[in-house]
Tab-separated table of C-alpha atoms in Angstrom:
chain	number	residue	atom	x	y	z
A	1	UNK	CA	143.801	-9.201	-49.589
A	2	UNK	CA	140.093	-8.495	-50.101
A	3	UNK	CA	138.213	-5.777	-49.471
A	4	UNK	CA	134.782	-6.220	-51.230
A	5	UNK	CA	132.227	-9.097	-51.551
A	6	UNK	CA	132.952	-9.664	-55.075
A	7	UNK	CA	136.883	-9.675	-54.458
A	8	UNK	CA	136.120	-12.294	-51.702
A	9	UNK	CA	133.502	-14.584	-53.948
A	10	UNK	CA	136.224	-14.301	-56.373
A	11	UNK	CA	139.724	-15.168	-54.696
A	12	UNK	CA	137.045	-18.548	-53.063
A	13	UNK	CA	136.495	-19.374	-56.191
A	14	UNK	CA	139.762	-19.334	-57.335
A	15	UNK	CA	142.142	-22.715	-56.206
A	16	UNK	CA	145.301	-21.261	-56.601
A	17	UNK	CA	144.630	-18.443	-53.981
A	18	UNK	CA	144.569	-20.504	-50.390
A	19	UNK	CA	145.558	-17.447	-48.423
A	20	UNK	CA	143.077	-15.128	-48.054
A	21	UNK	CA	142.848	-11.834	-45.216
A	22	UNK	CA	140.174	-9.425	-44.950
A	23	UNK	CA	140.844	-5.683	-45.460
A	24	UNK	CA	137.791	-4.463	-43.318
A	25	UNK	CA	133.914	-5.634	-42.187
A	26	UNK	CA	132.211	-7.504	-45.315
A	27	UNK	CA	128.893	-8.436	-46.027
A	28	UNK	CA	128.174	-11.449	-48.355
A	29	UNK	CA	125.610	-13.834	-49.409
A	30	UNK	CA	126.456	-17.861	-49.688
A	31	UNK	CA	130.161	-18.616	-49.365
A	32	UNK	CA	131.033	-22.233	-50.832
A	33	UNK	CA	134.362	-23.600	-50.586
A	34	UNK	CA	135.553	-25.989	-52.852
A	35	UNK	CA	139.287	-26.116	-52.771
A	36	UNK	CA	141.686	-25.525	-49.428
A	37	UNK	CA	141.346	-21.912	-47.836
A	38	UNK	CA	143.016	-20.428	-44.842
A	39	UNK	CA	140.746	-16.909	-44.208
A	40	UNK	CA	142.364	-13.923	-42.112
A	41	UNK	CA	139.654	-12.174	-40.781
A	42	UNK	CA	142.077	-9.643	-39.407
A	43	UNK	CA	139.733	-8.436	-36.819
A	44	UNK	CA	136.932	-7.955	-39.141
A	45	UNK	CA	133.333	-9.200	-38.877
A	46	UNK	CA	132.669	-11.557	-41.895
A	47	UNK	CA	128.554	-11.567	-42.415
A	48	UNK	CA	127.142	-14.014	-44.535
A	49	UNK	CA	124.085	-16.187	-44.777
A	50	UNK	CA	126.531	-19.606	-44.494
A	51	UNK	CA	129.848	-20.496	-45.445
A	52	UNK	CA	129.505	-23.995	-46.773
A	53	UNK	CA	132.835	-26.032	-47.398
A	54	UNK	CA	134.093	-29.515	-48.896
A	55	UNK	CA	137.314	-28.993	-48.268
A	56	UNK	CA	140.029	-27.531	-45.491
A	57	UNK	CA	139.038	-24.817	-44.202
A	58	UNK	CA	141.204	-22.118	-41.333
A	59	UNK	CA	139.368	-19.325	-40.356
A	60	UNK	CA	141.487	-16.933	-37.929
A	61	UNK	CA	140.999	-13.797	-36.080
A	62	UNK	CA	137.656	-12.226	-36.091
A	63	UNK	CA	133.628	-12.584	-36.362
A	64	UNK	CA	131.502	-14.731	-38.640
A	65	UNK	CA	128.049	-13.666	-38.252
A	66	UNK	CA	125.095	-15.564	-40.390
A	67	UNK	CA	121.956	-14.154	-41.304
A	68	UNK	CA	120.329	-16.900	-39.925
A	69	UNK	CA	120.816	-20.881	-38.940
A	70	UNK	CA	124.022	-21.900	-39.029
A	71	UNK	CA	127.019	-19.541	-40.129
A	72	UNK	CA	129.800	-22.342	-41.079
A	73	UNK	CA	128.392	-25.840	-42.287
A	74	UNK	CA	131.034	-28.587	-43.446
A	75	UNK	CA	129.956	-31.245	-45.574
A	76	UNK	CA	131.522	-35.073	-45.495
A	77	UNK	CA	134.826	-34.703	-45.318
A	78	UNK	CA	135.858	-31.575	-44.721
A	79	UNK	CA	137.987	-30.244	-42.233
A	80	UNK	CA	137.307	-26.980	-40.558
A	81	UNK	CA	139.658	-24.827	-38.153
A	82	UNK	CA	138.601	-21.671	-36.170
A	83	UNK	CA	140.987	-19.968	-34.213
A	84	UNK	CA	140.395	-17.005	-32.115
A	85	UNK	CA	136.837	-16.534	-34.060
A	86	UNK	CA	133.597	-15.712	-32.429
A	87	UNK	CA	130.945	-17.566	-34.226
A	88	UNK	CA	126.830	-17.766	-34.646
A	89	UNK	CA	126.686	-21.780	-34.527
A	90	UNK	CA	128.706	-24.782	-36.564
A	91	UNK	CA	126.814	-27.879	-38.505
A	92	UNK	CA	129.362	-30.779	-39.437
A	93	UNK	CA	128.622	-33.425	-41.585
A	94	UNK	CA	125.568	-31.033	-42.740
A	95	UNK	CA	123.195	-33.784	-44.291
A	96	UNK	CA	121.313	-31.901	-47.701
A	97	UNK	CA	118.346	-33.748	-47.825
A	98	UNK	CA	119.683	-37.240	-47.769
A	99	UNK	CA	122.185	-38.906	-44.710
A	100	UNK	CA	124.822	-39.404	-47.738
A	101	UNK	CA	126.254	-36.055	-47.435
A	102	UNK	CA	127.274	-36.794	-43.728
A	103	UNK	CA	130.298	-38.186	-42.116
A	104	UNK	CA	133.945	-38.058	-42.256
A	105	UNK	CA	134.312	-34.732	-41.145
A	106	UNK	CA	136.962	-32.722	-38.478
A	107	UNK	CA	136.591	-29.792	-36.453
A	108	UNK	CA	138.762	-28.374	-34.373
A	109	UNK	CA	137.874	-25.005	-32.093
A	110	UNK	CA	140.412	-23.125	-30.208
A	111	UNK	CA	140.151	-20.048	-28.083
A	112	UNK	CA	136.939	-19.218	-29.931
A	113	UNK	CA	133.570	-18.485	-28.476
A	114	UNK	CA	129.854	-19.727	-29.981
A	115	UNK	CA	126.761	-17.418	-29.185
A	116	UNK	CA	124.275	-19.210	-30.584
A	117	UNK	CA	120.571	-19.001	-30.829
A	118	UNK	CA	119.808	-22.720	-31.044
A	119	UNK	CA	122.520	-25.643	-31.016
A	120	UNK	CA	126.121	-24.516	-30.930
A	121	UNK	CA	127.310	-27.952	-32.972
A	122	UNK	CA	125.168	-29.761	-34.585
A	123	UNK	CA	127.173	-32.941	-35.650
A	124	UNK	CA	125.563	-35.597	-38.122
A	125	UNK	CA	127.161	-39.249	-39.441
A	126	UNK	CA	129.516	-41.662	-38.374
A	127	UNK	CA	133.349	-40.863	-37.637
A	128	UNK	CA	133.624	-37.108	-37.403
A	129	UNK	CA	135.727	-35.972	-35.156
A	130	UNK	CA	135.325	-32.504	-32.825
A	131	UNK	CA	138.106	-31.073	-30.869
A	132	UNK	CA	137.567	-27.809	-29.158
A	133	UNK	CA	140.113	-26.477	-26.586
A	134	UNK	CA	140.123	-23.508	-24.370
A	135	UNK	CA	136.869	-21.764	-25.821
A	136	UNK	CA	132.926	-21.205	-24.938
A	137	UNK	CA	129.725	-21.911	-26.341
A	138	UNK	CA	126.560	-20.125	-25.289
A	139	UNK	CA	123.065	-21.847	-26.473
A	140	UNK	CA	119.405	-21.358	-26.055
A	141	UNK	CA	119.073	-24.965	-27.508
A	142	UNK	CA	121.658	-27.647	-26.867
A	143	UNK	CA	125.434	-26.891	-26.698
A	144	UNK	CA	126.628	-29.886	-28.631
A	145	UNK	CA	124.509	-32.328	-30.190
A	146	UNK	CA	124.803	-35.280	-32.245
A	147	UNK	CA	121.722	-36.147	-34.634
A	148	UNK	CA	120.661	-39.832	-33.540
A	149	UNK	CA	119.574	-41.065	-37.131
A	150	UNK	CA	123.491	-41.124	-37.765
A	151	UNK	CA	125.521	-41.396	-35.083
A	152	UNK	CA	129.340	-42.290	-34.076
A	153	UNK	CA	131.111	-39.259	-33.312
A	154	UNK	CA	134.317	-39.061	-31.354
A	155	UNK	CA	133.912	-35.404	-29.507
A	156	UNK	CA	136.979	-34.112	-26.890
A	157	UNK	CA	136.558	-30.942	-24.989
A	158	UNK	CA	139.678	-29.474	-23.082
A	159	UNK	CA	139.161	-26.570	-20.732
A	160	UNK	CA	135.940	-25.402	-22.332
A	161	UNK	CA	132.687	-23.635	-20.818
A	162	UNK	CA	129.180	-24.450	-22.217
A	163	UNK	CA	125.907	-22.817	-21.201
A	164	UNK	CA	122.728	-22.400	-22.305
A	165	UNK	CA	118.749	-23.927	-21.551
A	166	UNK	CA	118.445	-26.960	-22.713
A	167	UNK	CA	121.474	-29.696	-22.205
A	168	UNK	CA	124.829	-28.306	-22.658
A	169	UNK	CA	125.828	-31.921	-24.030
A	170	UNK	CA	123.084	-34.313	-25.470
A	171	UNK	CA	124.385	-37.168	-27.485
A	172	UNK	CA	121.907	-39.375	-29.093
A	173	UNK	CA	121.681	-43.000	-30.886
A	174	UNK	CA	119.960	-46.060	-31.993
A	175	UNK	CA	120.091	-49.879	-32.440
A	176	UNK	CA	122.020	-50.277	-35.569
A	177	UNK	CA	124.031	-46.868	-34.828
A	178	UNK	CA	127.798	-46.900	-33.682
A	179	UNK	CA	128.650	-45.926	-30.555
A	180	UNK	CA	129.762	-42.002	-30.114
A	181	UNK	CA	132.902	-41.005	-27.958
A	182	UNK	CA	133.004	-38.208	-25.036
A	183	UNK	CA	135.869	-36.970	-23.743
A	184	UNK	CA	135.481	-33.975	-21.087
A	185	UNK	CA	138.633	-32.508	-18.946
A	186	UNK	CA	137.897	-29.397	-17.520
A	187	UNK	CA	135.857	-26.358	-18.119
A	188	UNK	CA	132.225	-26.080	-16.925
A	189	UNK	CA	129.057	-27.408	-18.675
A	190	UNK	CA	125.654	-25.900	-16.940
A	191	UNK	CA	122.160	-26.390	-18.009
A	192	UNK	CA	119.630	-23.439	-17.032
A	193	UNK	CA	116.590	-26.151	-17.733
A	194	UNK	CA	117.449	-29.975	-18.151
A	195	UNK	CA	120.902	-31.623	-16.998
A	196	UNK	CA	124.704	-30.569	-17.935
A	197	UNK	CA	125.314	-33.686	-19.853
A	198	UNK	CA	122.621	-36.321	-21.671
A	199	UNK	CA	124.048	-38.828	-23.649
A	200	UNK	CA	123.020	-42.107	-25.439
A	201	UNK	CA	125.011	-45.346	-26.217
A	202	UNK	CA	128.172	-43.424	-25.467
A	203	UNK	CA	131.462	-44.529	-24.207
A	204	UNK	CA	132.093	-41.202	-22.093
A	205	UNK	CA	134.754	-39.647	-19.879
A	206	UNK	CA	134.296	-36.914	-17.909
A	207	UNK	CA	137.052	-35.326	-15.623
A	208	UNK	CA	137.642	-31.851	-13.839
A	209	UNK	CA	134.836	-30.307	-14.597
A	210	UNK	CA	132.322	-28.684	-13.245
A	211	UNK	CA	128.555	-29.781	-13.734
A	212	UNK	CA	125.530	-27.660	-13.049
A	213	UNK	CA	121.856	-27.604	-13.556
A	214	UNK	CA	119.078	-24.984	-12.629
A	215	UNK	CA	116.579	-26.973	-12.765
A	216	UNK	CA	114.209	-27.295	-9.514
A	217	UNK	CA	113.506	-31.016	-9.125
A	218	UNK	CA	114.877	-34.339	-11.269
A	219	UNK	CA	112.783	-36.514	-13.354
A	220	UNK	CA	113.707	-38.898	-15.993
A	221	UNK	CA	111.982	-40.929	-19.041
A	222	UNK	CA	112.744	-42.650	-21.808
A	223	UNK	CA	112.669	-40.178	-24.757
A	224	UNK	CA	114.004	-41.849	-28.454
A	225	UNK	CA	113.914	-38.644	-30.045
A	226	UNK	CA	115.291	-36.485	-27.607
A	227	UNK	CA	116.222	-35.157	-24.229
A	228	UNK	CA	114.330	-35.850	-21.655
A	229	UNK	CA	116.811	-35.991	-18.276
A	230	UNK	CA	116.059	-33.047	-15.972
A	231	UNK	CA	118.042	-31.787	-12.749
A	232	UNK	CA	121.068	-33.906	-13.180
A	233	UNK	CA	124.844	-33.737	-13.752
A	234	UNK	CA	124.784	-36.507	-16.368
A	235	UNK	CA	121.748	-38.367	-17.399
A	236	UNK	CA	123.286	-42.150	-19.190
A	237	UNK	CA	120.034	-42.851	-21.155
A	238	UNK	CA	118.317	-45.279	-23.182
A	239	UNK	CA	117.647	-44.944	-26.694
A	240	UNK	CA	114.587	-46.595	-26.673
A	241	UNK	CA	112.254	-48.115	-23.889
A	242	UNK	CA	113.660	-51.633	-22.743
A	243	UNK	CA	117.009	-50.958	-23.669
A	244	UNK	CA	119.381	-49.941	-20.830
A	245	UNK	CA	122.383	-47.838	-21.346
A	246	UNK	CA	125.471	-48.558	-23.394
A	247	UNK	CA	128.734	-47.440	-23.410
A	248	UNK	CA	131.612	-47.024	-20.599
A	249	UNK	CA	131.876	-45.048	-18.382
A	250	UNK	CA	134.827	-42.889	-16.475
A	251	UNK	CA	134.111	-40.064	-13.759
A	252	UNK	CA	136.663	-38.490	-11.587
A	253	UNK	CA	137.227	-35.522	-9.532
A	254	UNK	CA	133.861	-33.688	-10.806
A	255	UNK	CA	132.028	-30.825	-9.147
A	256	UNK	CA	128.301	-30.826	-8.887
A	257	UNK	CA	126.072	-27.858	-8.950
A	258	UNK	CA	122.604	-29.150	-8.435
A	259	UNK	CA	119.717	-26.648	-7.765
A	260	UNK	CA	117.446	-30.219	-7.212
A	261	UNK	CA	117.021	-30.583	-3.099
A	262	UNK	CA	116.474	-33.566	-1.065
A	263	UNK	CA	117.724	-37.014	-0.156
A	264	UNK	CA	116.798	-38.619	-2.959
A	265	UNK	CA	119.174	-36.258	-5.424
A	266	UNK	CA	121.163	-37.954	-7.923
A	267	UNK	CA	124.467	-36.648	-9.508
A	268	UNK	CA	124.265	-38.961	-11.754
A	269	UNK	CA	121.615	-41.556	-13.101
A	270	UNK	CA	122.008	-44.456	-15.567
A	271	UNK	CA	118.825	-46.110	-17.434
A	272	UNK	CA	118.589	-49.697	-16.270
A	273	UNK	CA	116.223	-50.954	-18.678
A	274	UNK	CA	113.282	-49.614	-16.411
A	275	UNK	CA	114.036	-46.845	-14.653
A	276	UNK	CA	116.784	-44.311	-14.224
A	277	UNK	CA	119.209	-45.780	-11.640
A	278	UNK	CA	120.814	-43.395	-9.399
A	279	UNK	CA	124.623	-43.919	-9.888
A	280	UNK	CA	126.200	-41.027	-7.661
């Protein structure tokens, strides 16, 4: 049990203590976790500029609040856990000035909420793995993204609400980069400003959900470096002009809330090569 900063720095530190719960609200600094933790946050607010970690981490119960940027970041490798935890923003596979320190790494979200002033997940590298279940993300930038100059990641949503302005879901990718994974199966995704879901060279699934976008009218271009599909439910894009989409595909039993008017209103388009190809 910890009740100060110094007590909590401390028990981190040491890696015979895995078991940790919070006596009341703390304020710390940088939190770096080197050996396997489980935290308690027993209803308290944990404050901190980031918890960094290498290894597994559980946090349970409670707030984590950062300073700024990103309040839990988890290096290659590591496997993070929040349950029941209402969070600033998560960055997996956190790349520290190199793409070597990316990769490899698990989350898993349950019942937990994100209220986040940029990107709710940022994911970078090949063959990390996000599983969130039953929980909510609010973004002003994108909900969950994957960084393009390292892709691969296999993400699966269940029952889980994302909102925010820019895409709730934008995947990206490149020539040499593998292939990420979607999975979506109820919940709600809504963008206020481009489309629910953007991804790139993705094999996707996307089931029971609802879709929604607030944008006015569609348009679509071919953007390398970022989102660009406006007005849509899902937007499968190119990574680079030329190139038309790659991955499979699987849609069923989806609801579509488009603000976008008029006959020529796409659900769903699909980059050909050329244009963006109206699917649904």
């Amino acid at each position: 049990v910890v009740s100060s900063a110094q007590e909590l720095t401390e028990a981190l530190a040491d890696p015979d203590i895995t078991n940790i719960i919070l006596e009341g609200d703390l304020t710390g600094t940088n939190v770096n976790i080197t050996s396997a933790k489980e935290i308690d946050l027993n209803n308290n607010t944990l404050k901190v500029n980031y918890i960094n970690t290498r290894a597994p981490l559980v946090i349970k119960g409670g707030d984590v609040e950062a300073a700024s940027g990103f309040a839990v970041r988890g290096y290659a490798n590591a496997n993070i856990t929040l349950e029941d935890v209402n969070v600033n923003a998560i960055e997996l596979g956190f790349i520290n000035g190199s793409n070597q320190d990316c990769g490899d790494a698990q989350l898993t979200l349950i019942n937990s909420t994100i209220n986040s002033e940029g990107t709710g997940i940022l994911i970078h590298g090949a063959q990390n793995k996000v599983k969130i279940e039953n929980s909510t993300i609010n973004h002003k930038w994108f909900g969950i993204t994957q960084n393009g100059i390292v892709p691969g990641s296999e993400i699966e949503l269940k029952n889980v609400n994302i909102s925010g302005t820019y895409s709730g879901i934008y995947l990206s990718n490149n020539a040499s980069g593998a292939k990420n994974v979607l999975n979506v199966d109820g919940g709600s995704i809504c963008s206020n400003e481009e489309s629910a879901i953007e991804v790139k060279k993705t094999d996707i699934t996307v089931k029971n959900v609802t879709l929604s976008s607030n944008a006015t009218s569609q348009s679509y271009s071919v953007n390398g470096g970022g989102s660009s599909g406006i007005g849509y439910g899902i937007v499968l894009a190119g990574y680079a002009n030329g190139v038309a989409y790659e991955g499979d595909t699987s849609f069923d039993n989806i609801t579509y809330n488009l603000t976008a008017q008029g006959d020529d209103v796409a659900k769903i388009i699909k980059y050909n090569g050329s244009v963006g190809e109206k699917v649904e």
